[in-house]
Amino acid sequence: MSILNLFKIGIGPSSSHTVGPMIIAKNFCTLTKELNYFQDITRIKIELYGSLGSTGIGHQSDVAIILGLLGNLPKTVDTDNIEETIKNIKTTSSIKLLNEQTIHFSIKEDLVLHQKKYLPYHPNGIKLTIYNKNKELFSKVYYSIGGGEVISEDEIDLEKKENKKPLPYDFSNAKELLEKCRKNKLTIAELILENEKVYKTENEIEESLLEIWQVMQTCVNNGLKSDGILPGGLKVPKRAFKMHEKLKNTRTIDPLAFVDWINLYALAVNEENASGKRVVTAPTNGAAGIIPAVLHYIINFLVKKENKEQVVINFLLTAGAIGLLYQRNASISGADVGCQGEVGVACSMAAAGMAEFLGASIEQIENAAEIAMEHNLGLTCDPIGGLVQIPCIERNAMAAMKAVNAARMALNEDGKHYVSLDSVIKTMYDTGKDMQNKYKETSKGGLAVHYVEC
Ligand code: SF4
């Protein structure tokens, strides 16, 4: 796995429920072309299972699938025309598959959300079937497994057997990562860069990381300029715009004033995400605000003369290393392990990146990542109304500050600590597996059911 898979440029509000489903719909249509079914399709039926069935409407999975059927991808889809496109499909009861072939399409009948049925491999399952009149031509099951990653049913076993490209410094857990860094006298960022060179040249890697940073900055700037109410029906007011107006006009000697700015950056990103705008999965959309908030704090408040681009690159390489450990040994899907797998993982990644910037040793970086996750263990996913708004937006701000604190705590120690990062990753995964389904992106428990409309 490349760390660039953890930082995908996409759209809100969810990497597993919006980005993944859009890619799946596009991949399926392209496959029907390759198999020579495309010209015979007269109907397409899409069924969403498990968490996708429960929170698919709030997470805009239906919209994402339609955009994918039309041939769009999350990185390039025009976010300004989505409403108009959906309205048009509803009015005409038709859809132009891959923008080439028009067929009858009823959102109500052809896009089915199963609230209580699950497919076997993962809670986010999608089955797509094509027909010629009433005859079924072809059907395939896919899974959106978190962070915008997707897998088809026939790739599951392949994935297990696959002979991956050998990496110069392969590692399967944090202990091995640190051992390889020590043995080869590399920082975590340097080791990851060497591994990434298996996929891309050094220039290409740096360009990709700086492009990710550019999108993060644009996202924060757009969030700061955007006022009003978030879509979805909860009528949640956006806060970043007004907060920014206040902060930029406030003079203060309060040494903790930077906290307001970290909160602000996170709110800006997550309000953009909740509005279906362009964000970077870091490592998911629901948790997209934490890494940009900490990185904006570093660049805007702490970097003086250093090369800002190198600071960003080292931060993302280090944070990415930690993300890979969670992806490999646990899960980054809220539907799989609750919010500890999204906000918890992003917090852990950001703490590692922050510690790296502060000049931490590799042991202190591992400690920072561990502290950050240790205090997110058990965090449930219970978004009100199935929307990625409450508690998600504010939770990103809280986690960004927790990441900064975890890094600072680790810096004040010598790197030796009781619970290893590997242990906390395993604990997170086991806790997630023990968690009842109602706390895993189904909106059937927690805040989602105890919220009373005033
Ligand atoms: S509660 Fe956490 S995991 Fe669930 S939708 Fe919100 S951010 Fe994502």
PDB file of N, CA and C and ligand atoms in Angstrom, residues 13-14 16-17 55 59 270 273 284-288 332-335 337-344 379-384 386-393 395-396 439-442, ligand 1:
ATOM      1  N   PRO A  13     -19.837  13.862   1.496  1.00  0.00           N
ATOM      2  CA  PRO A  13     -19.428  13.931   2.896  1.00  0.00           C
ATOM      3  C   PRO A  13     -18.698  12.704   3.435  1.00  0.00           C
ATOM      4  N   SER A  14     -18.587  11.616   2.666  1.00  0.00           N
ATOM      5  CA  SER A  14     -18.003  10.420   3.277  1.00  0.00           C
ATOM      6  C   SER A  14     -17.116   9.671   2.289  1.00  0.00           C
ATOM      7  N   SER A  16     -16.198   6.421   2.627  1.00  0.00           N
ATOM      8  CA  SER A  16     -16.722   5.065   2.425  1.00  0.00           C
ATOM      9  C   SER A  16     -18.128   5.077   1.830  1.00  0.00           C
ATOM     10  N   HIS A  17     -18.901   6.145   2.090  1.00  0.00           N
ATOM     11  CA  HIS A  17     -20.299   6.177   1.634  1.00  0.00           C
ATOM     12  C   HIS A  17     -20.520   7.078   0.411  1.00  0.00           C
ATOM     13  N   THR A  55     -27.372   4.484   6.335  1.00  0.00           N
ATOM     14  CA  THR A  55     -27.049   5.919   6.343  1.00  0.00           C
ATOM     15  C   THR A  55     -26.724   6.446   4.949  1.00  0.00           C
ATOM     16  N   HIS A  59     -25.521  10.237   3.922  1.00  0.00           N
ATOM     17  CA  HIS A  59     -24.130  10.308   3.451  1.00  0.00           C
ATOM     18  C   HIS A  59     -24.045  10.517   1.938  1.00  0.00           C
ATOM     19  N   ASN A 270     -14.418  20.456   7.637  1.00  0.00           N
ATOM     20  CA  ASN A 270     -15.539  19.531   7.806  1.00  0.00           C
ATOM     21  C   ASN A 270     -16.877  20.133   7.387  1.00  0.00           C
ATOM     22  N   ASN A 273     -16.812  19.460   3.774  1.00  0.00           N
ATOM     23  CA  ASN A 273     -17.115  18.041   3.584  1.00  0.00           C
ATOM     24  C   ASN A 273     -18.613  17.783   3.710  1.00  0.00           C
ATOM     25  N   THR A 284      -9.979   9.470   6.092  1.00  0.00           N
ATOM     26  CA  THR A 284     -11.357   9.344   5.600  1.00  0.00           C
ATOM     27  C   THR A 284     -11.950  10.743   5.478  1.00  0.00           C
ATOM     28  N   ASN A 285     -13.129  10.833   4.908  1.00  0.00           N
ATOM     29  CA  ASN A 285     -13.761  12.147   4.779  1.00  0.00           C
ATOM     30  C   ASN A 285     -14.302  12.656   6.108  1.00  0.00           C
ATOM     31  N   GLY A 286     -14.931  11.763   6.873  1.00  0.00           N
ATOM     32  CA  GLY A 286     -15.501  12.177   8.162  1.00  0.00           C
ATOM     33  C   GLY A 286     -14.430  12.761   9.068  1.00  0.00           C
ATOM     34  N   ALA A 287     -13.196  12.279   8.896  1.00  0.00           N
ATOM     35  CA  ALA A 287     -12.075  12.735   9.729  1.00  0.00           C
ATOM     36  C   ALA A 287     -11.131  13.633   8.931  1.00  0.00           C
ATOM     37  N   ALA A 288     -11.651  14.249   7.875  1.00  0.00           N
ATOM     38  CA  ALA A 288     -10.786  14.979   6.928  1.00  0.00           C
ATOM     39  C   ALA A 288     -10.202  16.269   7.485  1.00  0.00           C
ATOM     40  N   ILE A 332      -9.925   1.386   8.911  1.00  0.00           N
ATOM     41  CA  ILE A 332     -10.175   2.833   8.962  1.00  0.00           C
ATOM     42  C   ILE A 332     -11.620   3.108   8.525  1.00  0.00           C
ATOM     43  N   SER A 333     -12.493   2.154   8.790  1.00  0.00           N
ATOM     44  CA  SER A 333     -13.891   2.315   8.385  1.00  0.00           C
ATOM     45  C   SER A 333     -14.782   2.426   9.623  1.00  0.00           C
ATOM     46  N   GLY A 334     -15.542   3.522   9.697  1.00  0.00           N
ATOM     47  CA  GLY A 334     -16.467   3.732  10.815  1.00  0.00           C
ATOM     48  C   GLY A 334     -17.520   2.645  10.870  1.00  0.00           C
ATOM     49  N   ALA A 335     -17.898   2.111   9.705  1.00  0.00           N
ATOM     50  CA  ALA A 335     -18.909   1.054   9.656  1.00  0.00           C
ATOM     51  C   ALA A 335     -18.339  -0.255  10.181  1.00  0.00           C
ATOM     52  N   VAL A 337     -15.437  -0.381  12.573  1.00  0.00           N
ATOM     53  CA  VAL A 337     -14.918  -0.304  13.952  1.00  0.00           C
ATOM     54  C   VAL A 337     -15.349   0.954  14.710  1.00  0.00           C
ATOM     55  N   GLY A 338     -16.308   1.699  14.179  1.00  0.00           N
ATOM     56  CA  GLY A 338     -16.735   2.932  14.850  1.00  0.00           C
ATOM     57  C   GLY A 338     -15.804   4.092  14.532  1.00  0.00           C
ATOM     58  N   CYS A 339     -16.076   5.227  15.179  1.00  0.00           N
ATOM     59  CA  CYS A 339     -15.348   6.459  14.850  1.00  0.00           C
ATOM     60  C   CYS A 339     -13.882   6.406  15.300  1.00  0.00           C
ATOM     61  N   GLN A 340     -13.536   5.502  16.217  1.00  0.00           N
ATOM     62  CA  GLN A 340     -12.121   5.359  16.590  1.00  0.00           C
ATOM     63  C   GLN A 340     -11.282   5.010  15.350  1.00  0.00           C
ATOM     64  N   GLY A 341     -11.896   4.361  14.357  1.00  0.00           N
ATOM     65  CA  GLY A 341     -11.182   4.005  13.117  1.00  0.00           C
ATOM     66  C   GLY A 341     -11.085   5.168  12.153  1.00  0.00           C
ATOM     67  N   GLU A 342     -11.839   6.226  12.389  1.00  0.00           N
ATOM     68  CA  GLU A 342     -11.767   7.391  11.497  1.00  0.00           C
ATOM     69  C   GLU A 342     -11.108   8.560  12.226  1.00  0.00           C
ATOM     70  N   VAL A 343     -11.851   9.183  13.139  1.00  0.00           N
ATOM     71  CA  VAL A 343     -11.278  10.317  13.880  1.00  0.00           C
ATOM     72  C   VAL A 343     -10.094   9.857  14.734  1.00  0.00           C
ATOM     73  N   GLY A 344     -10.200   8.675  15.339  1.00  0.00           N
ATOM     74  CA  GLY A 344      -9.096   8.157  16.157  1.00  0.00           C
ATOM     75  C   GLY A 344      -7.832   7.973  15.336  1.00  0.00           C
ATOM     76  N   LEU A 379     -14.452   5.080  20.738  1.00  0.00           N
ATOM     77  CA  LEU A 379     -15.239   6.179  20.152  1.00  0.00           C
ATOM     78  C   LEU A 379     -16.240   5.614  19.127  1.00  0.00           C
ATOM     79  N   THR A 380     -17.507   5.860  19.383  1.00  0.00           N
ATOM     80  CA  THR A 380     -18.547   5.284  18.520  1.00  0.00           C
ATOM     81  C   THR A 380     -18.879   6.203  17.343  1.00  0.00           C
ATOM     82  N   CYS A 381     -19.528   5.633  16.367  1.00  0.00           N
ATOM     83  CA  CYS A 381     -20.012   6.421  15.226  1.00  0.00           C
ATOM     84  C   CYS A 381     -21.532   6.466  15.314  1.00  0.00           C
ATOM     85  N   ASP A 382     -22.070   7.647  15.608  1.00  0.00           N
ATOM     86  CA  ASP A 382     -23.529   7.758  15.775  1.00  0.00           C
ATOM     87  C   ASP A 382     -24.033   9.090  15.217  1.00  0.00           C
ATOM     88  N   PRO A 383     -23.776   9.338  13.930  1.00  0.00           N
ATOM     89  CA  PRO A 383     -24.120  10.655  13.374  1.00  0.00           C
ATOM     90  C   PRO A 383     -25.636  10.900  13.323  1.00  0.00           C
ATOM     91  N   ILE A 384     -26.029  12.051  13.812  1.00  0.00           N
ATOM     92  CA  ILE A 384     -27.458  12.400  13.847  1.00  0.00           C
ATOM     93  C   ILE A 384     -27.998  12.529  12.420  1.00  0.00           C
ATOM     94  N   GLY A 386     -27.902  10.494  10.144  1.00  0.00           N
ATOM     95  CA  GLY A 386     -27.051   9.866   9.126  1.00  0.00           C
ATOM     96  C   GLY A 386     -26.215  10.873   8.363  1.00  0.00           C
ATOM     97  N   LEU A 387     -26.165  12.113   8.862  1.00  0.00           N
ATOM     98  CA  LEU A 387     -25.394  13.162   8.187  1.00  0.00           C
ATOM     99  C   LEU A 387     -24.018  13.278   8.842  1.00  0.00           C
ATOM    100  N   VAL A 388     -23.020  13.654   8.062  1.00  0.00           N
ATOM    101  CA  VAL A 388     -21.672  13.760   8.635  1.00  0.00           C
ATOM    102  C   VAL A 388     -21.506  15.178   9.208  1.00  0.00           C
ATOM    103  N   GLN A 389     -22.309  15.474  10.232  1.00  0.00           N
ATOM    104  CA  GLN A 389     -22.344  16.833  10.786  1.00  0.00           C
ATOM    105  C   GLN A 389     -22.190  16.826  12.305  1.00  0.00           C
ATOM    106  N   ILE A 390     -23.156  16.223  12.987  1.00  0.00           N
ATOM    107  CA  ILE A 390     -23.092  16.142  14.456  1.00  0.00           C
ATOM    108  C   ILE A 390     -22.986  14.664  14.830  1.00  0.00           C
ATOM    109  N   PRO A 391     -21.938  14.244  15.479  1.00  0.00           N
ATOM    110  CA  PRO A 391     -20.882  15.005  16.150  1.00  0.00           C
ATOM    111  C   PRO A 391     -19.642  15.251  15.283  1.00  0.00           C
ATOM    112  N   CYS A 392     -19.663  14.852  14.034  1.00  0.00           N
ATOM    113  CA  CYS A 392     -18.448  14.725  13.226  1.00  0.00           C
ATOM    114  C   CYS A 392     -17.628  16.018  13.115  1.00  0.00           C
ATOM    115  N   ILE A 393     -18.297  17.140  12.815  1.00  0.00           N
ATOM    116  CA  ILE A 393     -17.553  18.376  12.526  1.00  0.00           C
ATOM    117  C   ILE A 393     -16.768  18.828  13.755  1.00  0.00           C
ATOM    118  N   ARG A 395     -16.086  17.113  16.339  1.00  0.00           N
ATOM    119  CA  ARG A 395     -15.185  16.043  16.789  1.00  0.00           C
ATOM    120  C   ARG A 395     -13.823  16.178  16.121  1.00  0.00           C
ATOM    121  N   ASN A 396     -13.783  16.653  14.898  1.00  0.00           N
ATOM    122  CA  ASN A 396     -12.506  16.859  14.209  1.00  0.00           C
ATOM    123  C   ASN A 396     -11.680  17.942  14.907  1.00  0.00           C
ATOM    124  N   TYR A 439     -23.640   1.260  16.882  1.00  0.00           N
ATOM    125  CA  TYR A 439     -22.636   2.310  17.075  1.00  0.00           C
ATOM    126  C   TYR A 439     -21.636   2.386  15.918  1.00  0.00           C
ATOM    127  N   LYS A 440     -21.978   1.721  14.801  1.00  0.00           N
ATOM    128  CA  LYS A 440     -21.025   1.682  13.686  1.00  0.00           C
ATOM    129  C   LYS A 440     -21.681   2.194  12.393  1.00  0.00           C
ATOM    130  N   GLU A 441     -21.851   3.492  12.327  1.00  0.00           N
ATOM    131  CA  GLU A 441     -22.342   4.168  11.125  1.00  0.00           C
ATOM    132  C   GLU A 441     -23.684   3.639  10.634  1.00  0.00           C
ATOM    133  N   THR A 442     -24.581   3.382  11.583  1.00  0.00           N
ATOM    134  CA  THR A 442     -25.933   2.978  11.188  1.00  0.00           C
ATOM    135  C   THR A 442     -26.962   4.013  11.627  1.00  0.00           C
TER     136      THR A 442
HETATM  137  S1  SF4 B   1     -19.139   9.844  13.871  1.00  0.00           S
HETATM  138 FE1  SF4 B   1     -17.020   9.637  13.096  1.00  0.00          FE
HETATM  139  S2  SF4 B   1     -17.002   7.777  11.827  1.00  0.00           S
HETATM  140 FE2  SF4 B   1     -19.143   8.378  12.162  1.00  0.00          FE
HETATM  141  S3  SF4 B   1     -19.705   9.609  10.355  1.00  0.00           S
HETATM  142 FE3  SF4 B   1     -19.003  11.017  11.963  1.00  0.00          FE
HETATM  143  S4  SF4 B   1     -16.801  11.276  11.621  1.00  0.00           S
HETATM  144 FE4  SF4 B   1     -17.433   9.471  10.430  1.00  0.00          FE
END
